[in-house]
mmCIF file of C-alpha atoms in Angstrom:
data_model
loop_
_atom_site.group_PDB
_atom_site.id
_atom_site.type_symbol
_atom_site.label_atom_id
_atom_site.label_comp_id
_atom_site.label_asym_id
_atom_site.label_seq_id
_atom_site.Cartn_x
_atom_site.Cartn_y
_atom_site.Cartn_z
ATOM 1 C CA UNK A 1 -14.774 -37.039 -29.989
ATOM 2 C CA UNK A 2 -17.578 -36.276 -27.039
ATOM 3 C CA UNK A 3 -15.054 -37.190 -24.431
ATOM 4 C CA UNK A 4 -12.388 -35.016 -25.972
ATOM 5 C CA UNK A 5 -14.874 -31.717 -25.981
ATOM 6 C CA UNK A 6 -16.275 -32.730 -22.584
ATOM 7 C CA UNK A 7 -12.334 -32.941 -21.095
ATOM 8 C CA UNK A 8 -11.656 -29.664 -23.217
ATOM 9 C CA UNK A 9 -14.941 -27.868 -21.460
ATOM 10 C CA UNK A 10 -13.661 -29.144 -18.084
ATOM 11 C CA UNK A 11 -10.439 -28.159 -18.500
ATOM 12 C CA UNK A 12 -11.369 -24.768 -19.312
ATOM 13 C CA UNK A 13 -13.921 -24.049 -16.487
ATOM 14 C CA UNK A 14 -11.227 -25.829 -13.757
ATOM 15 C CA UNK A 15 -8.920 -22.739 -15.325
ATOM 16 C CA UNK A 16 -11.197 -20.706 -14.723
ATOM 17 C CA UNK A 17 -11.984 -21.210 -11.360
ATOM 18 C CA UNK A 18 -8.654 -21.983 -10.294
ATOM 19 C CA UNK A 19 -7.840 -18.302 -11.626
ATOM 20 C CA UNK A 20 -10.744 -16.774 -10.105
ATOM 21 C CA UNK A 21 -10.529 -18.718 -6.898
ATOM 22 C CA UNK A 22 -6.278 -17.654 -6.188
ATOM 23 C CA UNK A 23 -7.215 -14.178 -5.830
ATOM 24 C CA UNK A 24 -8.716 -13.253 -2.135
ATOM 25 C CA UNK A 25 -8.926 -10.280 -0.521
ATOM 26 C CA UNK A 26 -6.911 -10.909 2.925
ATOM 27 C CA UNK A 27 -7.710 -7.331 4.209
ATOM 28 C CA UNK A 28 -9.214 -4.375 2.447
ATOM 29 C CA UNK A 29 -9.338 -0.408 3.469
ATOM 30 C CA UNK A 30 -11.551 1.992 1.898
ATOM 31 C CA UNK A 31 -11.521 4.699 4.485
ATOM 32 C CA UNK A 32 -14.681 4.206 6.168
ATOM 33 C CA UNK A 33 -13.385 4.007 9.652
ATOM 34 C CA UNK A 34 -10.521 7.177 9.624
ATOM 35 C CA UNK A 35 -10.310 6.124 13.435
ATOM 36 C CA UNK A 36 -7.341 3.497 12.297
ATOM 37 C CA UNK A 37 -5.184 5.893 10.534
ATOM 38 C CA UNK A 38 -2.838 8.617 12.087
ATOM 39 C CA UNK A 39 -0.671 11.296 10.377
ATOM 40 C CA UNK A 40 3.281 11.396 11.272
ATOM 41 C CA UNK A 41 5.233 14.014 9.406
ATOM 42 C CA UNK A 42 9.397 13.791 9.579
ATOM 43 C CA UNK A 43 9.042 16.443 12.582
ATOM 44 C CA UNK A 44 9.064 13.185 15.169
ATOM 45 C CA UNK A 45 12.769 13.253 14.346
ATOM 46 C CA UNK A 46 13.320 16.804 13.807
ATOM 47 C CA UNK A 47 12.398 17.445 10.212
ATOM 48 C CA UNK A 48 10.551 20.321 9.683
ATOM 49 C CA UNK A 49 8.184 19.058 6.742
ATOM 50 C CA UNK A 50 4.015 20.088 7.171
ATOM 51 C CA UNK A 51 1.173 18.577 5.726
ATOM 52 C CA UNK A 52 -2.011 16.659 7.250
ATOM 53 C CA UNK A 53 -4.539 14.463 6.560
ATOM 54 C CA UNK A 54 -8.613 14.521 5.441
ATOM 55 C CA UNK A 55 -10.977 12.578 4.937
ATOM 56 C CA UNK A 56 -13.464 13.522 2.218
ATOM 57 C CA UNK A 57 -16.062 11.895 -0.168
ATOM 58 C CA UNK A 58 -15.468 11.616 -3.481
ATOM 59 C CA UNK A 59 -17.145 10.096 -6.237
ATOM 60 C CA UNK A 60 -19.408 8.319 -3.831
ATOM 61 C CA UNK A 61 -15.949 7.147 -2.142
ATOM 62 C CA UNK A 62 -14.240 7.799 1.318
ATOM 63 C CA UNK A 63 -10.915 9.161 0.230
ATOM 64 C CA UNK A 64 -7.703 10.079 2.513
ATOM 65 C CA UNK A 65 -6.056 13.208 1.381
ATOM 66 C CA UNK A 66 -2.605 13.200 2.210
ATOM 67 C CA UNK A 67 -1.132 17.082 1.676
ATOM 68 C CA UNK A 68 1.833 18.827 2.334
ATOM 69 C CA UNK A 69 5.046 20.927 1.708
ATOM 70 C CA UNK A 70 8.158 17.571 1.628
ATOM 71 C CA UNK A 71 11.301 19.118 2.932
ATOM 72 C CA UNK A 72 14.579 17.453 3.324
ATOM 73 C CA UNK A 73 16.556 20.423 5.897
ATOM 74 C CA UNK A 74 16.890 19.888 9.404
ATOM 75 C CA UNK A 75 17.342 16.014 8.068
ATOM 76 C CA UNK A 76 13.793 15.531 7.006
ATOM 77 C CA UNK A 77 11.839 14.397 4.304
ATOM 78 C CA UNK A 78 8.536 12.677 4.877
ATOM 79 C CA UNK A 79 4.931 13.066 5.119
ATOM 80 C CA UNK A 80 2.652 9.863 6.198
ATOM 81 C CA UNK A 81 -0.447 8.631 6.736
ATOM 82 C CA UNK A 82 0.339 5.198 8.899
ATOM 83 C CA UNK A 83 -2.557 2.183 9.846
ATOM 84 C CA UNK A 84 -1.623 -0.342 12.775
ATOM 85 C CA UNK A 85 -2.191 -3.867 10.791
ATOM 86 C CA UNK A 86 -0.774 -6.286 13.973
ATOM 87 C CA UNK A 87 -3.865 -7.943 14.787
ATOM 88 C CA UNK A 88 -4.678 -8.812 10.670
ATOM 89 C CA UNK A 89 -4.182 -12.221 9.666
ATOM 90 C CA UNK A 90 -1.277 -11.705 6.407
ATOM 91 C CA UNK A 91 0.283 -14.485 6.340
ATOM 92 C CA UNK A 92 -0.947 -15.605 3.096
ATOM 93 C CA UNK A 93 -0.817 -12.176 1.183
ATOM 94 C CA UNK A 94 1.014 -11.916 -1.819
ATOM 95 C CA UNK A 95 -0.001 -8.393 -3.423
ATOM 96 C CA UNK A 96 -1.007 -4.713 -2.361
ATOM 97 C CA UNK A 97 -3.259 -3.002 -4.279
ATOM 98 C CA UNK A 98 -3.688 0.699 -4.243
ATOM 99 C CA UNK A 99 -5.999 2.917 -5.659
ATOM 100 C CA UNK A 100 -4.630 6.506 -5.673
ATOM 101 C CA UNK A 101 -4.438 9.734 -7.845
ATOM 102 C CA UNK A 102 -2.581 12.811 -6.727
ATOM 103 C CA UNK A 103 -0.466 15.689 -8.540
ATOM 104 C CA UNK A 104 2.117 13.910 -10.783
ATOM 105 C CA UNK A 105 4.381 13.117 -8.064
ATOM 106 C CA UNK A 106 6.145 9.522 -6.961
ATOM 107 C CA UNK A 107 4.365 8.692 -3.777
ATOM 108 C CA UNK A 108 5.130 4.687 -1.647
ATOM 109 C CA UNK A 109 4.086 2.213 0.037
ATOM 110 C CA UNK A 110 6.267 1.684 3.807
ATOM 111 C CA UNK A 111 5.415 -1.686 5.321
ATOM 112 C CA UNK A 112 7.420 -2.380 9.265
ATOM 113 C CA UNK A 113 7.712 -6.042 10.569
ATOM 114 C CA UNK A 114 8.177 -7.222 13.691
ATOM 115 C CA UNK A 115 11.779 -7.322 12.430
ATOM 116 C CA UNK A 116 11.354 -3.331 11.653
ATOM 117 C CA UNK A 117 12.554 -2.049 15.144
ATOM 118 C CA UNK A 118 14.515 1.203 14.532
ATOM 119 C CA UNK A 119 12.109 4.131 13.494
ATOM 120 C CA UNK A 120 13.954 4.688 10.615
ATOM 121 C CA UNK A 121 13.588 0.768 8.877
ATOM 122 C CA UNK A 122 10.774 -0.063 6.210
ATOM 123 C CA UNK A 123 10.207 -1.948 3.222
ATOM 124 C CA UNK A 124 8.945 0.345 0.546
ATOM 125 C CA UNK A 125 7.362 -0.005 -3.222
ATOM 126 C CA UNK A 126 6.709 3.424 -4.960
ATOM 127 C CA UNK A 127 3.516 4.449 -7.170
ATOM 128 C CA UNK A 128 3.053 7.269 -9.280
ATOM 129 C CA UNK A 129 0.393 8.989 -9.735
ATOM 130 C CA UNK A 130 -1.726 11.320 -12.054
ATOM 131 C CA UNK A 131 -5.023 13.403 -12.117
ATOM 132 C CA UNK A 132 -6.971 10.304 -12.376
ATOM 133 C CA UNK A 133 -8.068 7.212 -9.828
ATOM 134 C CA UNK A 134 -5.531 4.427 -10.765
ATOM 135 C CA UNK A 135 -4.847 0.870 -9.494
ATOM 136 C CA UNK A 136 -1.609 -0.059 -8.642
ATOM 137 C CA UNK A 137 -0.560 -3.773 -7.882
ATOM 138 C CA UNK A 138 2.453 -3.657 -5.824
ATOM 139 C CA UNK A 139 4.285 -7.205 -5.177
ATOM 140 C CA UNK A 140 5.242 -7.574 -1.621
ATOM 141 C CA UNK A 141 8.260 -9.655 -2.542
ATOM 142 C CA UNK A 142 9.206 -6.570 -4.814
ATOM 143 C CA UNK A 143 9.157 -3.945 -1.963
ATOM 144 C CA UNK A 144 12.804 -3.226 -1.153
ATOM 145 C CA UNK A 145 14.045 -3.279 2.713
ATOM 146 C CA UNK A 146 15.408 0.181 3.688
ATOM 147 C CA UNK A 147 18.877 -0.854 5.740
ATOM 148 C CA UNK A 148 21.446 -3.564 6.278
ATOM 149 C CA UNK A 149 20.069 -5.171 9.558
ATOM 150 C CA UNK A 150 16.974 -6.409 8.077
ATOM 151 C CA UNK A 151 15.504 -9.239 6.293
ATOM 152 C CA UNK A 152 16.099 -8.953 2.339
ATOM 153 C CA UNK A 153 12.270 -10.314 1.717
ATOM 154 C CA UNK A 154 8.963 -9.830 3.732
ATOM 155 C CA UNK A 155 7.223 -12.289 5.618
ATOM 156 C CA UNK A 156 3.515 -10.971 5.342
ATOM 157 C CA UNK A 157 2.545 -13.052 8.564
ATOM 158 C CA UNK A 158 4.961 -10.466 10.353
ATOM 159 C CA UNK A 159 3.791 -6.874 8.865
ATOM 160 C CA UNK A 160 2.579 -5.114 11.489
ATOM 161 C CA UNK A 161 1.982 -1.440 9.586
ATOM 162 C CA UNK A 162 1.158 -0.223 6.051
ATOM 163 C CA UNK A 163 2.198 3.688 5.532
ATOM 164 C CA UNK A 164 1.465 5.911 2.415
ATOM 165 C CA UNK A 165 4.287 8.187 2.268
ATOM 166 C CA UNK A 166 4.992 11.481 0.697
ATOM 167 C CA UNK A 167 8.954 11.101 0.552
ATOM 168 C CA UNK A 168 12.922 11.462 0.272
ATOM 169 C CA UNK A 169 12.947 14.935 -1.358
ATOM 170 C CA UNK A 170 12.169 18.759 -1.499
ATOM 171 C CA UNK A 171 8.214 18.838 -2.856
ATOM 172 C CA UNK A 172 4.379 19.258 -2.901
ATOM 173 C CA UNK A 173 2.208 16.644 -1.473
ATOM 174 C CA UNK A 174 -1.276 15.966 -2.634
ATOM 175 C CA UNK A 175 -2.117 12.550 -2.735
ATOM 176 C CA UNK A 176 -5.523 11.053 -2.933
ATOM 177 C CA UNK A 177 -6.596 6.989 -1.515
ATOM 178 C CA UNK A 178 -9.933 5.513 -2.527
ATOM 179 C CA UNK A 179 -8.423 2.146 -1.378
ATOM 180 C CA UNK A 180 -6.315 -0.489 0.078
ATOM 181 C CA UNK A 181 -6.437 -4.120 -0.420
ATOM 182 C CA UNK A 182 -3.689 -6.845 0.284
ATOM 183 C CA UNK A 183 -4.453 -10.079 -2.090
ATOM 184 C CA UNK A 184 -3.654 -13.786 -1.696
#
């Protein structure tokens, strides 16, 4: 009966760990160094969307402020905040957590590849968010690819840029980042 308990307790703490132990941080962004990120608005290709980007502290956190008027004439439709990620180590990332609040609009995720060549290519998982800080867990294998002549799943090893994107019709931007982490 001791042995039984004692392979019961064991059992339990190994779950434990395991569990504990299968979720690491491969990279993590809370907006300390703004030097990494850059604002691109749809005017690159002729769009005639506005917004910009702040960095502010809020609730003892660094926050990006992505803000803007989204318009879709003159072929448009985007607002962006984009970080350069080709010198992180991804390969074994699994999951990208966000932490985000805004005005009650659908906001996403764009990752590019090396396989992302055309401007216009991405993977992309969308988030919505409300008045209040939120978590969002965002599969990588979930994010869907954005053409024909690319990849149907990601390999993480390849990303090469993460974008928070204000996108794909006429509307007000105001979205708020505490954080970005990808997971193993």
């Amino acid at each position: 009966m001791i042995r039984i308990l004692r392979l019961t307790i064991l059992i339990f703490f190994s779950t434990i760990i395991v569990e504990n132990s299968s979720a690491e941080t491969m990279f993590k962004d809370n907006f300390n160094d703004t030097s990494q990120w850059r604002y691109i608005a749809d005017n690159v290709m002729g769009g005639i969307s506005k917004g910009s980007v702040e960095f502010k502290t809020i609730e003892d956190s660094s926050v990006a402020i992505l803000k803007g008027n989204v318009t879709t004439e003159n072929n448009g439709g985007f607002i962006q905040i984009r970080r350069d990620l080709s010198r992180v180590n991804l390969e074994n990332a699994t999951t990208i957590k966000v932490v985000a609040k805004g005005n009650d609009q659908k906001y996403y995720v764009f990752l590019r590849t090396t396989g992302t060549k055309l401007p216009w290519q991405y993977y992309e998982s969308e988030f919505h968010v409300n008045d209040d800080f939120k978590e969002f867990i965002l599969p990588i294998k979930n994010f869907k690819k954005s053409g024909i002549l690319m990849s149907a799943k990601i390999n993480p090893k390849k990303i090469t840029s993460i974008g928070l994107v204000a996108f794909g019709r006429d509307h007000s931007a105001e979205l708020l980042i505490k954080e970005i982490e990808f997971i193993k």
